[in-house]
mmCIF file of C-alpha atoms in Angstrom:
data_model
loop_
_atom_site.group_PDB
_atom_site.id
_atom_site.type_symbol
_atom_site.label_atom_id
_atom_site.label_comp_id
_atom_site.label_asym_id
_atom_site.label_seq_id
_atom_site.Cartn_x
_atom_site.Cartn_y
_atom_site.Cartn_z
ATOM 1 C CA MET A 596 -43.050 -13.275 -17.485
ATOM 2 C CA LEU A 597 -42.423 -16.255 -14.870
ATOM 3 C CA ARG A 598 -38.758 -15.542 -14.910
ATOM 4 C CA LYS A 599 -39.542 -11.718 -14.130
ATOM 5 C CA PHE A 600 -41.884 -13.055 -11.241
ATOM 6 C CA LEU A 601 -39.125 -15.319 -9.894
ATOM 7 C CA GLN A 602 -36.586 -12.661 -10.072
ATOM 8 C CA LEU A 603 -39.067 -10.128 -8.054
ATOM 9 C CA ALA A 604 -39.303 -13.013 -5.508
ATOM 10 C CA VAL A 605 -35.528 -13.189 -5.312
ATOM 11 C CA VAL A 606 -35.239 -9.483 -4.589
ATOM 12 C CA ALA A 607 -38.239 -9.598 -2.200
ATOM 13 C CA ILE A 608 -36.254 -12.095 0.179
ATOM 14 C CA VAL A 609 -32.988 -10.514 -0.153
ATOM 15 C CA VAL A 610 -34.599 -7.158 1.008
ATOM 16 C CA ALA A 611 -36.212 -9.039 3.838
ATOM 17 C CA VAL A 612 -32.967 -10.652 4.907
ATOM 18 C CA ALA A 613 -31.202 -7.217 4.597
ATOM 19 C CA ALA A 614 -34.027 -5.644 6.760
ATOM 20 C CA GLY A 615 -33.586 -8.174 9.291
ATOM 21 C CA PHE A 616 -29.853 -7.595 9.382
ATOM 22 C CA GLY A 617 -30.377 -3.793 9.522
ATOM 23 C CA TRP A 618 -32.746 -4.261 12.526
ATOM 24 C CA LEU A 619 -30.323 -6.243 14.466
ATOM 25 C CA ALA A 620 -27.273 -4.075 13.544
ATOM 26 C CA TYR A 621 -29.240 -1.036 14.417
ATOM 27 C CA GLY A 622 -30.095 -2.577 17.966
ATOM 28 C CA GLU A 623 -26.462 -3.502 18.569
ATOM 29 C CA VAL A 624 -24.989 0.118 17.690
ATOM 30 C CA ASN A 625 -27.604 1.802 19.754
ATOM 31 C CA THR A 626 -27.230 -0.305 22.940
ATOM 32 C CA SER A 627 -25.864 1.591 25.864
ATOM 33 C CA GLU A 628 -22.391 1.041 27.314
ATOM 34 C CA ALA A 629 -24.223 0.144 30.615
ATOM 35 C CA VAL A 630 -26.034 -2.891 28.797
ATOM 36 C CA HIS A 631 -22.725 -4.118 27.233
ATOM 37 C CA PHE A 632 -21.212 -3.746 30.615
ATOM 38 C CA ASP A 633 -24.033 -5.746 32.143
ATOM 39 C CA GLU A 634 -23.744 -8.509 29.653
ATOM 40 C CA SER A 635 -20.128 -8.835 30.187
ATOM 41 C CA ILE A 636 -20.720 -9.313 33.948
ATOM 42 C CA SER A 637 -23.296 -11.764 33.190
ATOM 43 C CA MET A 638 -20.702 -13.643 30.901
ATOM 44 C CA VAL A 639 -18.218 -13.657 33.781
ATOM 45 C CA ARG A 640 -20.831 -15.126 36.054
ATOM 46 C CA HIS A 641 -21.649 -17.869 33.625
ATOM 47 C CA GLN A 642 -18.095 -18.504 33.001
ATOM 48 C CA THR A 643 -17.245 -18.670 36.801
ATOM 49 C CA GLU A 644 -19.998 -21.271 37.087
ATOM 50 C CA SER A 645 -18.783 -23.248 34.351
ATOM 51 C CA VAL A 646 -14.959 -23.372 35.180
ATOM 52 C CA SER A 647 -16.063 -24.118 38.701
ATOM 53 C CA VAL A 648 -18.076 -27.204 37.337
ATOM 54 C CA THR A 649 -15.268 -28.455 35.209
ATOM 55 C CA LEU A 650 -12.490 -28.085 37.731
ATOM 56 C CA VAL A 651 -14.381 -29.845 40.372
ATOM 57 C CA ASP A 652 -15.495 -32.574 38.076
ATOM 58 C CA THR A 653 -11.766 -33.158 36.951
ATOM 59 C CA GLY A 654 -10.799 -33.047 40.625
ATOM 60 C CA ALA A 655 -13.691 -35.590 41.602
ATOM 61 C CA PHE A 656 -12.818 -37.935 38.520
ATOM 62 C CA VAL A 657 -9.167 -37.992 39.845
ATOM 63 C CA ASP A 658 -10.154 -38.843 43.463
ATOM 64 C CA ALA A 659 -12.636 -41.664 42.234
ATOM 65 C CA GLY A 660 -10.983 -42.780 39.088
ATOM 66 C CA VAL A 661 -7.445 -43.486 39.803
ATOM 67 C CA ALA A 662 -7.860 -46.049 42.571
ATOM 68 C CA ASN A 663 -9.998 -48.157 40.431
ATOM 69 C CA ILE A 664 -8.102 -47.868 37.045
ATOM 70 C CA THR A 665 -4.831 -49.777 36.422
ATOM 71 C CA ASP A 666 -4.549 -49.437 32.726
ATOM 72 C CA VAL A 667 -2.826 -46.172 31.628
ATOM 73 C CA SER A 668 -4.573 -45.718 28.218
ATOM 74 C CA LEU A 669 -7.934 -46.247 30.026
ATOM 75 C CA LEU A 670 -7.084 -43.633 32.541
ATOM 76 C CA LEU A 671 -5.940 -41.216 29.993
ATOM 77 C CA GLY A 672 -9.236 -41.894 28.014
ATOM 78 C CA GLU A 673 -11.062 -40.703 30.977
ATOM 79 C CA TRP A 674 -8.723 -37.802 32.084
ATOM 80 C CA THR A 675 -7.883 -36.160 28.461
ATOM 81 C CA PRO A 676 -11.470 -34.965 27.930
ATOM 82 C CA ARG A 677 -11.869 -33.625 31.490
ATOM 83 C CA TYR A 678 -8.373 -31.925 31.182
ATOM 84 C CA ASN A 679 -9.108 -30.459 27.950
ATOM 85 C CA GLY A 680 -12.463 -29.208 29.050
ATOM 86 C CA ALA A 681 -10.922 -27.598 32.287
ATOM 87 C CA GLN A 682 -8.361 -25.681 30.157
ATOM 88 C CA SER A 683 -11.009 -24.463 27.757
ATOM 89 C CA SER A 684 -13.204 -23.245 30.495
ATOM 90 C CA TYR A 685 -10.390 -21.550 32.307
ATOM 91 C CA GLN A 686 -9.563 -19.805 28.955
ATOM 92 C CA LYS A 687 -13.202 -18.594 28.626
ATOM 93 C CA PHE A 688 -13.156 -17.626 32.373
ATOM 94 C CA ASP A 689 -10.093 -15.524 31.696
ATOM 95 C CA SER A 690 -11.151 -13.904 28.500
ATOM 96 C CA ALA A 691 -14.644 -13.025 30.153
ATOM 97 C CA ILE A 692 -12.970 -11.225 32.936
ATOM 98 C CA ALA A 693 -10.666 -9.230 30.515
ATOM 99 C CA ALA A 694 -13.504 -8.431 28.265
ATOM 100 C CA ALA A 695 -15.532 -7.232 31.259
ATOM 101 C CA GLU A 696 -12.704 -4.933 32.224
ATOM 102 C CA VAL A 697 -12.627 -3.411 28.562
ATOM 103 C CA ARG A 698 -16.471 -2.808 28.926
ATOM 104 C CA ALA A 699 -16.118 -1.460 32.212
ATOM 105 C CA GLU A 700 -13.583 1.032 31.135
ATOM 106 C CA ALA A 701 -15.971 2.213 28.381
ATOM 107 C CA TYR A 702 -18.742 2.381 30.663
ATOM 108 C CA PHE A 703 -16.913 4.574 33.285
ATOM 109 C CA ALA A 704 -15.365 6.628 30.392
ATOM 110 C CA SER A 705 -18.968 7.396 29.351
ATOM 111 C CA GLN A 706 -20.044 7.937 32.853
ATOM 112 C CA ARG A 707 -17.341 10.613 33.593
ATOM 113 C CA ALA A 708 -17.887 12.247 30.054
ATOM 114 C CA LEU A 709 -21.790 12.789 30.999
ATOM 115 C CA THR A 710 -20.696 14.063 34.520
ATOM 116 C CA GLY A 711 -18.532 16.695 32.870
ATOM 117 C CA ARG A 712 -21.392 18.252 30.999
ATOM 118 C CA TYR A 713 -23.074 19.503 34.249
ATOM 119 C CA HIS A 714 -22.856 23.135 34.583
ATOM 120 C CA ASP A 715 -23.849 23.461 38.350
ATOM 121 C CA PRO A 716 -20.997 22.650 40.414
ATOM 122 C CA VAL A 717 -22.916 21.219 43.146
ATOM 123 C CA ARG A 718 -24.532 18.579 40.760
ATOM 124 C CA ARG A 719 -21.315 17.828 39.308
ATOM 125 C CA ALA A 720 -19.806 17.113 42.441
ATOM 126 C CA ARG A 721 -22.876 15.069 43.644
ATOM 127 C CA ALA A 722 -22.587 13.083 40.180
ATOM 128 C CA GLN A 723 -18.717 12.903 40.629
ATOM 129 C CA ALA A 724 -19.168 11.213 44.146
ATOM 130 C CA ASN A 725 -21.717 8.773 42.790
ATOM 131 C CA ASP A 726 -19.279 7.752 39.913
ATOM 132 C CA ASP A 727 -16.486 7.372 42.228
ATOM 133 C CA ALA A 728 -18.482 5.100 44.515
ATOM 134 C CA ASN A 729 -19.632 2.971 41.428
ATOM 135 C CA TYR A 730 -16.175 2.753 40.512
ATOM 136 C CA ALA A 731 -15.026 1.573 44.063
ATOM 137 C CA LEU A 732 -17.631 -1.259 43.941
ATOM 138 C CA TYR A 733 -16.256 -2.114 40.594
ATOM 139 C CA THR A 734 -12.657 -2.072 41.624
ATOM 140 C CA GLN A 735 -13.804 -4.535 44.560
ATOM 141 C CA TRP A 736 -15.550 -6.848 42.118
ATOM 142 C CA ARG A 737 -12.232 -6.652 39.714
ATOM 143 C CA SER A 738 -9.951 -7.778 42.485
ATOM 144 C CA ARG A 739 -12.275 -10.624 43.703
ATOM 145 C CA ALA A 740 -12.468 -11.688 40.000
ATOM 146 C CA HIS A 741 -8.715 -11.670 40.055
ATOM 147 C CA GLN A 742 -8.403 -13.515 43.158
ATOM 148 C CA THR A 743 -10.621 -16.124 41.981
ATOM 149 C CA ARG A 744 -8.807 -16.134 38.583
ATOM 150 C CA GLU A 745 -5.590 -16.961 40.573
ATOM 151 C CA HIS A 746 -7.017 -19.641 42.282
ATOM 152 C CA ALA A 747 -8.040 -21.281 39.140
ATOM 153 C CA ARG A 748 -4.858 -20.645 37.550
ATOM 154 C CA ASN A 749 -3.204 -22.597 40.507
ATOM 155 C CA ILE A 750 -5.717 -25.459 40.084
ATOM 156 C CA LEU A 751 -4.896 -25.623 36.398
ATOM 157 C CA LYS A 752 -1.070 -25.556 37.105
ATOM 158 C CA ARG A 753 -1.770 -28.625 39.355
ATOM 159 C CA LEU A 754 -3.774 -30.344 36.594
ATOM 160 C CA ASP A 755 -0.954 -29.459 34.051
ATOM 161 C CA ASP A 756 1.554 -31.343 36.306
ATOM 162 C CA MET A 757 -0.735 -34.087 36.707
ATOM 163 C CA ASP A 758 -1.310 -34.491 32.920
ATOM 164 C CA THR A 759 2.456 -34.380 32.637
ATOM 165 C CA ASP A 760 2.619 -37.128 35.313
ATOM 166 C CA LEU A 761 0.373 -39.291 33.192
ATOM 167 C CA ARG A 762 2.136 -38.382 29.895
ATOM 168 C CA LYS A 763 5.247 -39.661 31.558
ATOM 169 C CA LEU A 764 3.606 -42.817 32.714
ATOM 170 C CA GLU A 765 2.044 -43.443 29.393
ATOM 171 C CA LEU A 766 5.485 -43.259 27.922
ATOM 172 C CA SER A 767 7.340 -45.276 30.406
ATOM 173 C CA SER A 768 4.511 -47.865 30.005
ATOM 174 C CA GLU A 769 5.727 -48.483 26.404
ATOM 175 C CA PHE A 770 8.858 -50.314 27.786
ATOM 176 C CA SER A 771 7.786 -51.175 31.193
ATOM 177 C CA PHE A 772 5.000 -52.745 33.033
ATOM 178 C CA ASP A 773 5.492 -51.266 36.354
ATOM 179 C CA ALA A 774 2.133 -49.651 37.625
ATOM 180 C CA GLY A 775 4.138 -47.861 40.407
ATOM 181 C CA GLY A 776 4.037 -44.545 38.782
ATOM 182 C CA PHE A 777 0.266 -43.938 39.996
ATOM 183 C CA ASP A 778 2.073 -43.498 43.275
ATOM 184 C CA THR A 779 2.847 -39.787 41.946
ATOM 185 C CA VAL A 780 -0.951 -39.155 41.471
ATOM 186 C CA PRO A 781 -2.535 -39.317 44.758
ATOM 187 C CA SER A 782 -0.015 -36.829 46.331
ATOM 188 C CA ALA A 783 -0.804 -34.447 43.555
ATOM 189 C CA ILE A 784 -4.719 -35.104 44.494
ATOM 190 C CA SER A 785 -4.183 -34.229 47.985
ATOM 191 C CA ALA A 786 -2.756 -30.956 46.912
ATOM 192 C CA LEU A 787 -5.669 -30.441 44.431
ATOM 193 C CA ASP A 788 -8.109 -31.088 47.081
ATOM 194 C CA ASP A 789 -6.863 -28.055 49.074
ATOM 195 C CA GLU A 790 -6.664 -25.800 46.064
ATOM 196 C CA LEU A 791 -10.169 -27.078 44.990
ATOM 197 C CA SER A 792 -11.723 -25.966 48.379
ATOM 198 C CA GLN A 793 -10.027 -22.602 48.297
ATOM 199 C CA PHE A 794 -11.323 -22.368 44.673
ATOM 200 C CA GLN A 795 -14.783 -23.131 45.547
ATOM 201 C CA ILE A 796 -14.977 -20.487 48.489
ATOM 202 C CA ALA A 797 -13.791 -17.885 45.873
ATOM 203 C CA SER A 798 -16.185 -19.151 43.124
ATOM 204 C CA GLU A 799 -18.867 -18.664 45.627
ATOM 205 C CA ASN A 800 -17.789 -15.187 46.344
ATOM 206 C CA ILE A 801 -17.569 -14.317 42.892
ATOM 207 C CA ARG A 802 -20.901 -15.526 42.209
ATOM 208 C CA ASP A 803 -22.390 -13.601 45.082
ATOM 209 C CA ILE A 804 -21.063 -10.381 43.732
ATOM 210 C CA THR A 805 -21.132 -10.978 40.051
ATOM 211 C CA VAL A 806 -24.835 -10.449 40.044
ATOM 212 C CA SER A 807 -23.899 -6.673 39.470
ATOM 213 C CA PRO A 808 -21.151 -4.671 40.996
ATOM 214 C CA PHE A 809 -23.692 -1.914 41.745
ATOM 215 C CA GLU A 810 -26.266 -4.316 43.474
ATOM 216 C CA GLU A 811 -24.593 -3.743 46.882
ATOM 217 C CA GLN A 812 -25.542 -0.162 46.668
ATOM 218 C CA MET B 955 -63.485 -34.451 -25.773
ATOM 219 C CA SER B 956 -61.806 -33.121 -28.741
ATOM 220 C CA ARG B 957 -60.060 -29.959 -28.794
ATOM 221 C CA LYS B 958 -60.958 -27.029 -31.307
ATOM 222 C CA ARG B 959 -58.408 -26.653 -34.195
ATOM 223 C CA ASN B 960 -56.808 -23.154 -32.935
ATOM 224 C CA GLU B 961 -56.631 -24.138 -29.367
ATOM 225 C CA PRO B 962 -53.164 -25.147 -28.089
ATOM 226 C CA PRO B 963 -52.478 -28.878 -26.831
ATOM 227 C CA ARG B 964 -53.263 -29.315 -23.201
ATOM 228 C CA GLN B 965 -50.579 -29.813 -20.936
ATOM 229 C CA SER B 966 -49.589 -33.551 -20.223
ATOM 230 C CA TRP B 967 -49.018 -34.848 -16.276
ATOM 231 C CA ARG B 968 -45.454 -34.899 -17.358
ATOM 232 C CA GLU B 969 -45.239 -31.071 -18.146
ATOM 233 C CA SER B 970 -47.216 -30.247 -15.334
ATOM 234 C CA THR B 971 -44.998 -32.356 -13.024
ATOM 235 C CA THR B 972 -41.941 -30.866 -14.549
ATOM 236 C CA PHE B 973 -43.252 -27.165 -14.089
ATOM 237 C CA ALA B 974 -44.091 -28.096 -10.517
ATOM 238 C CA MET B 975 -40.683 -29.567 -9.851
ATOM 239 C CA ARG B 976 -38.978 -26.460 -11.402
ATOM 240 C CA LEU B 977 -40.974 -24.217 -8.979
ATOM 241 C CA VAL B 978 -40.288 -26.494 -6.099
ATOM 242 C CA ALA B 979 -36.260 -26.394 -6.860
ATOM 243 C CA PHE B 980 -36.689 -22.605 -7.020
ATOM 244 C CA ALA B 981 -38.694 -22.459 -3.738
ATOM 245 C CA VAL B 982 -35.913 -24.528 -2.024
ATOM 246 C CA SER B 983 -33.261 -21.955 -3.183
ATOM 247 C CA LEU B 984 -35.127 -19.183 -1.786
ATOM 248 C CA ALA B 985 -35.801 -21.083 1.607
ATOM 249 C CA ILE B 986 -32.042 -21.099 2.309
ATOM 250 C CA MET B 987 -32.128 -17.165 2.295
ATOM 251 C CA GLY B 988 -35.127 -17.301 4.497
ATOM 252 C CA ALA B 989 -33.399 -19.620 6.956
ATOM 253 C CA PHE B 990 -31.003 -16.568 7.650
ATOM 254 C CA LEU B 991 -33.768 -15.114 9.585
ATOM 255 C CA LEU B 992 -34.388 -18.434 11.812
ATOM 256 C CA PRO B 993 -32.311 -19.503 14.813
ATOM 257 C CA TRP B 994 -28.753 -20.990 14.091
ATOM 258 C CA VAL B 995 -26.628 -21.415 17.272
ATOM 259 C CA LYS B 996 -26.627 -20.624 20.673
ATOM 260 C CA LEU B 997 -23.354 -18.889 21.778
ATOM 261 C CA ASP B 998 -21.788 -20.180 25.232
ATOM 262 C CA GLY B 999 -22.973 -17.612 28.005
ATOM 263 C CA GLU B 1000 -25.603 -15.724 25.712
ATOM 264 C CA SER B 1001 -29.281 -16.234 26.737
ATOM 265 C CA ASP B 1002 -30.680 -15.891 23.282
ATOM 266 C CA VAL B 1003 -30.335 -18.103 20.324
ATOM 267 C CA ARG B 1004 -28.433 -16.070 17.290
ATOM 268 C CA THR B 1005 -30.012 -16.127 13.837
ATOM 269 C CA GLY B 1006 -28.005 -16.179 10.787
ATOM 270 C CA THR B 1007 -28.198 -12.390 10.546
ATOM 271 C CA GLY B 1008 -27.503 -12.135 14.297
ATOM 272 C CA LEU B 1009 -24.223 -14.009 13.631
ATOM 273 C CA MET B 1010 -23.269 -11.354 11.210
ATOM 274 C CA THR B 1011 -23.886 -8.735 13.563
ATOM 275 C CA LEU B 1012 -21.038 -9.979 15.862
ATOM 276 C CA ALA B 1013 -18.764 -8.146 13.445
ATOM 277 C CA ILE B 1014 -20.018 -4.815 15.100
ATOM 278 C CA SER B 1015 -21.078 -6.194 18.495
ATOM 279 C CA PRO B 1016 -18.750 -5.903 21.725
ATOM 280 C CA ALA B 1017 -19.297 -9.682 22.170
ATOM 281 C CA ARG B 1018 -16.699 -10.160 19.420
ATOM 282 C CA ASP B 1019 -13.812 -8.927 21.798
ATOM 283 C CA TYR B 1020 -14.721 -11.655 24.070
ATOM 284 C CA LEU B 1021 -15.172 -14.471 21.428
ATOM 285 C CA THR B 1022 -11.872 -13.427 19.773
ATOM 286 C CA MET B 1023 -9.869 -13.511 22.971
ATOM 287 C CA VAL B 1024 -11.082 -17.189 23.442
ATOM 288 C CA ALA B 1025 -10.810 -18.500 19.860
ATOM 289 C CA PRO B 1026 -10.120 -15.953 17.112
ATOM 290 C CA ILE B 1027 -10.197 -18.514 14.194
ATOM 291 C CA GLN B 1028 -13.622 -19.732 15.232
ATOM 292 C CA THR B 1029 -14.936 -16.273 15.639
ATOM 293 C CA VAL B 1030 -13.900 -15.509 12.010
ATOM 294 C CA VAL B 1031 -15.793 -18.767 10.964
ATOM 295 C CA LEU B 1032 -18.798 -17.590 12.963
ATOM 296 C CA ILE B 1033 -18.794 -14.220 11.454
ATOM 297 C CA ALA B 1034 -17.412 -14.582 7.954
ATOM 298 C CA CYS B 1035 -19.408 -18.021 6.981
ATOM 299 C CA PRO B 1036 -22.927 -16.485 7.228
ATOM 300 C CA VAL B 1037 -21.766 -13.586 5.047
ATOM 301 C CA ALA B 1038 -20.236 -15.814 2.295
ATOM 302 C CA MET B 1039 -23.405 -18.091 2.754
ATOM 303 C CA LEU B 1040 -25.603 -15.289 2.147
ATOM 304 C CA LEU B 1041 -23.851 -14.021 -1.038
ATOM 305 C CA PHE B 1042 -23.909 -17.735 -2.384
ATOM 306 C CA ALA B 1043 -27.519 -17.893 -1.403
ATOM 307 C CA ILE B 1044 -28.358 -14.780 -3.650
ATOM 308 C CA ILE B 1045 -26.246 -16.294 -6.633
ATOM 309 C CA LEU B 1046 -28.082 -19.601 -6.294
ATOM 310 C CA ALA B 1047 -31.513 -18.357 -6.098
ATOM 311 C CA ALA B 1048 -30.857 -15.747 -9.028
ATOM 312 C CA LYS B 1049 -29.376 -18.681 -11.064
ATOM 313 C CA TYR B 1050 -32.453 -20.947 -10.091
ATOM 314 C CA ALA B 1051 -34.771 -18.084 -11.254
ATOM 315 C CA GLN B 1052 -33.030 -18.327 -14.643
ATOM 316 C CA ARG B 1053 -33.331 -21.998 -14.771
ATOM 317 C CA LYS B 1054 -29.459 -22.244 -14.328
ATOM 318 C CA THR B 1055 -27.628 -24.344 -11.843
ATOM 319 C CA ALA B 1056 -24.706 -23.139 -9.746
ATOM 320 C CA LEU B 1057 -23.096 -25.979 -8.319
ATOM 321 C CA PHE B 1058 -20.152 -24.225 -6.675
ATOM 322 C CA ALA B 1059 -22.524 -21.854 -4.649
ATOM 323 C CA THR B 1060 -24.576 -24.930 -3.300
ATOM 324 C CA ALA B 1061 -21.174 -26.690 -2.354
ATOM 325 C CA ALA B 1062 -19.888 -23.436 -0.554
ATOM 326 C CA ILE B 1063 -23.040 -23.108 1.328
ATOM 327 C CA LEU B 1064 -23.152 -26.584 2.449
ATOM 328 C CA ALA B 1065 -19.232 -26.365 3.355
ATOM 329 C CA SER B 1066 -19.629 -23.053 5.298
ATOM 330 C CA ALA B 1067 -22.523 -24.382 7.214
ATOM 331 C CA ILE B 1068 -20.723 -27.497 8.073
ATOM 332 C CA ALA B 1069 -17.750 -25.362 8.982
ATOM 333 C CA ILE B 1070 -20.004 -23.365 11.496
ATOM 334 C CA ILE B 1071 -21.324 -26.509 13.209
ATOM 335 C CA TYR B 1072 -17.917 -28.235 13.577
ATOM 336 C CA GLY B 1073 -15.629 -25.546 13.340
ATOM 337 C CA ALA B 1074 -16.871 -23.255 16.158
ATOM 338 C CA ARG B 1075 -17.246 -25.875 18.926
ATOM 339 C CA ASP B 1076 -15.482 -23.712 21.850
ATOM 340 C CA LEU B 1077 -17.939 -20.916 21.126
ATOM 341 C CA VAL B 1078 -21.090 -22.577 20.913
ATOM 342 C CA ASP B 1079 -23.055 -24.056 23.860
ATOM 343 C CA GLY B 1080 -23.845 -27.571 24.092
ATOM 344 C CA SER B 1081 -21.995 -30.851 22.946
ATOM 345 C CA GLY B 1082 -22.753 -32.858 19.749
ATOM 346 C CA LEU B 1083 -24.446 -31.197 16.778
ATOM 347 C CA ASN B 1084 -24.134 -27.487 17.339
ATOM 348 C CA ALA B 1085 -26.926 -26.515 15.246
ATOM 349 C CA GLU B 1086 -30.483 -24.822 15.768
ATOM 350 C CA PHE B 1087 -33.346 -25.337 13.397
ATOM 351 C CA GLY B 1088 -32.195 -22.762 10.927
ATOM 352 C CA LEU B 1089 -28.642 -23.850 10.338
ATOM 353 C CA SER B 1090 -29.869 -27.694 10.176
ATOM 354 C CA LEU B 1091 -32.385 -26.652 7.476
ATOM 355 C CA ILE B 1092 -29.814 -24.777 5.570
ATOM 356 C CA VAL B 1093 -27.570 -28.143 5.674
ATOM 357 C CA ILE B 1094 -30.744 -30.292 4.369
ATOM 358 C CA LEU B 1095 -31.607 -27.972 1.669
ATOM 359 C CA SER B 1096 -28.485 -27.356 0.256
ATOM 360 C CA ALA B 1097 -27.930 -31.057 0.396
ATOM 361 C CA LEU B 1098 -30.977 -31.720 -1.613
ATOM 362 C CA LEU B 1099 -29.979 -28.866 -4.155
ATOM 363 C CA LEU B 1100 -26.785 -30.615 -4.693
ATOM 364 C CA VAL B 1101 -28.477 -33.611 -5.330
ATOM 365 C CA HIS B 1102 -30.760 -31.975 -7.576
ATOM 366 C CA GLN B 1103 -27.902 -30.423 -9.744
ATOM 367 C CA ALA B 1104 -25.909 -33.971 -9.662
ATOM 368 C CA LEU B 1105 -29.007 -35.293 -11.115
ATOM 369 C CA ILE B 1106 -29.138 -32.529 -13.752
ATOM 370 C CA LYS B 1107 -25.286 -33.226 -14.632
ATOM 371 C CA ILE B 1108 -26.113 -36.970 -15.014
ATOM 372 C CA ARG B 1109 -28.981 -36.123 -17.372
ATOM 373 C CA THR B 1110 -27.072 -33.930 -19.481
ATOM 374 C CA ARG B 1111 -24.196 -36.651 -19.845
ATOM 375 C CA LEU B 1112 -26.789 -39.177 -20.714
ATOM 376 C CA ARG B 1113 -28.365 -36.982 -23.268
ATOM 377 C CA ILE B 1114 -25.018 -36.219 -24.860
ATOM 378 C CA LYS B 1115 -23.933 -39.926 -24.896
ATOM 379 C CA ARG B 1116 -27.480 -40.841 -25.985
ATOM 380 C CA LYS B 1117 -27.957 -43.586 -23.455
ATOM 381 C CA LEU B 1118 -30.772 -44.833 -21.223
ATOM 382 C CA PRO B 1119 -33.754 -42.711 -22.757
ATOM 383 C CA ALA B 1120 -36.040 -44.046 -20.035
ATOM 384 C CA VAL B 1121 -33.812 -42.832 -17.303
ATOM 385 C CA GLN B 1122 -33.352 -39.448 -19.300
ATOM 386 C CA ARG B 1123 -37.039 -38.854 -19.377
ATOM 387 C CA ALA B 1124 -37.506 -39.549 -15.757
ATOM 388 C CA LEU B 1125 -34.722 -37.127 -14.806
ATOM 389 C CA PHE B 1126 -36.177 -34.468 -17.015
ATOM 390 C CA ILE B 1127 -39.502 -34.662 -14.870
ATOM 391 C CA ILE B 1128 -37.887 -35.315 -11.648
ATOM 392 C CA THR B 1129 -35.162 -32.419 -11.832
ATOM 393 C CA GLY B 1130 -37.835 -29.922 -13.457
ATOM 394 C CA SER B 1131 -35.484 -29.389 -16.406
ATOM 395 C CA GLY B 1132 -37.446 -30.863 -19.068
ATOM 396 C CA HIS B 1133 -39.677 -29.097 -21.544
ATOM 397 C CA TYR B 1134 -43.223 -27.745 -20.461
ATOM 398 C CA ARG B 1135 -45.624 -25.446 -21.899
ATOM 399 C CA TYR B 1136 -47.458 -22.895 -19.887
ATOM 400 C CA ARG B 1137 -49.622 -19.875 -20.227
ATOM 401 C CA TRP B 1138 -46.700 -17.714 -19.111
ATOM 402 C CA GLU B 1139 -43.848 -19.208 -20.684
ATOM 403 C CA GLN B 1140 -43.856 -21.161 -24.011
ATOM 404 C CA THR B 1141 -40.830 -23.189 -24.480
#
């Protein structure tokens, strides 16, 4: 009898977990395209802030750190996690924009399909105009997002070059004690500063607009 | 106080403790399944913490597209591990209900939980230990059950080799695998 009771307890908890899963799955399936699109826009905003922080952090470290550190391995110890973080943030930012574009296409396809269901040509024309206005706002948002991504990519390329500089320096330090190789880094920093300031302006732009592409209405 | 002739002998404290430990071990195996409804991880960029069942719903969620673009293997870990863990948790609880062990299932649950904590770092928000209460609970409970089953194996070995009877008796009680009499179940 005890075993039966325990087996019933197992069945009850399995049913509870299955019900919890079913409830969440039902919510996912029945969420509208608009909500998914809004979530993807929020993700882009989050990743814009994240990539901005990591790139500026890497740039700030390069500014402050290189002058004081004379040991390549110490410098690489500080540099590598920041560089990896910047790369990871950029990848997330890029993926968030790509995912938002996919969600946007689904959203506008649904919107167009609904507009096509109007029988009254006047109402349909009005809805069509509204859809077009929304789509225009979206394309504006998309072009700004691409612009910001381009800035971020340029900064990342500079960081890649600096990483290569440091790796070459590390390699050469294996047989030479010459610290003159650090000279290449400051020139890269000044170029990076320009890119960072441009990127910061662009990311401020995208943060302003990514609240929602339709908030300007 | 002497008992009547036809009355069954009273339970000793050893039997009561053995029975209690058996129920505790079973309750722990059930709690692992219950932990699927508790918070597990907070994904980077999401406002809510995902539960074990919430991670499984990623398979049908549009959020999966973004996660796959960022880290495909880590996304598979995030979705597949909870599913595997749930299946193993059902096997484990069913075995414990029958007073049997399932070492492979317990080890698989622990390994999957660790895979989520350390194997999906790029997708999870925060640094260090990427586990909320529910996932931490699963790690602790499955580790406890692993120890429980290891002690049962040791007890079995000692019994076969007829060594250390005092340790054997203690293990019978601690693991809840010894004999007991109960109104519901005569052993």
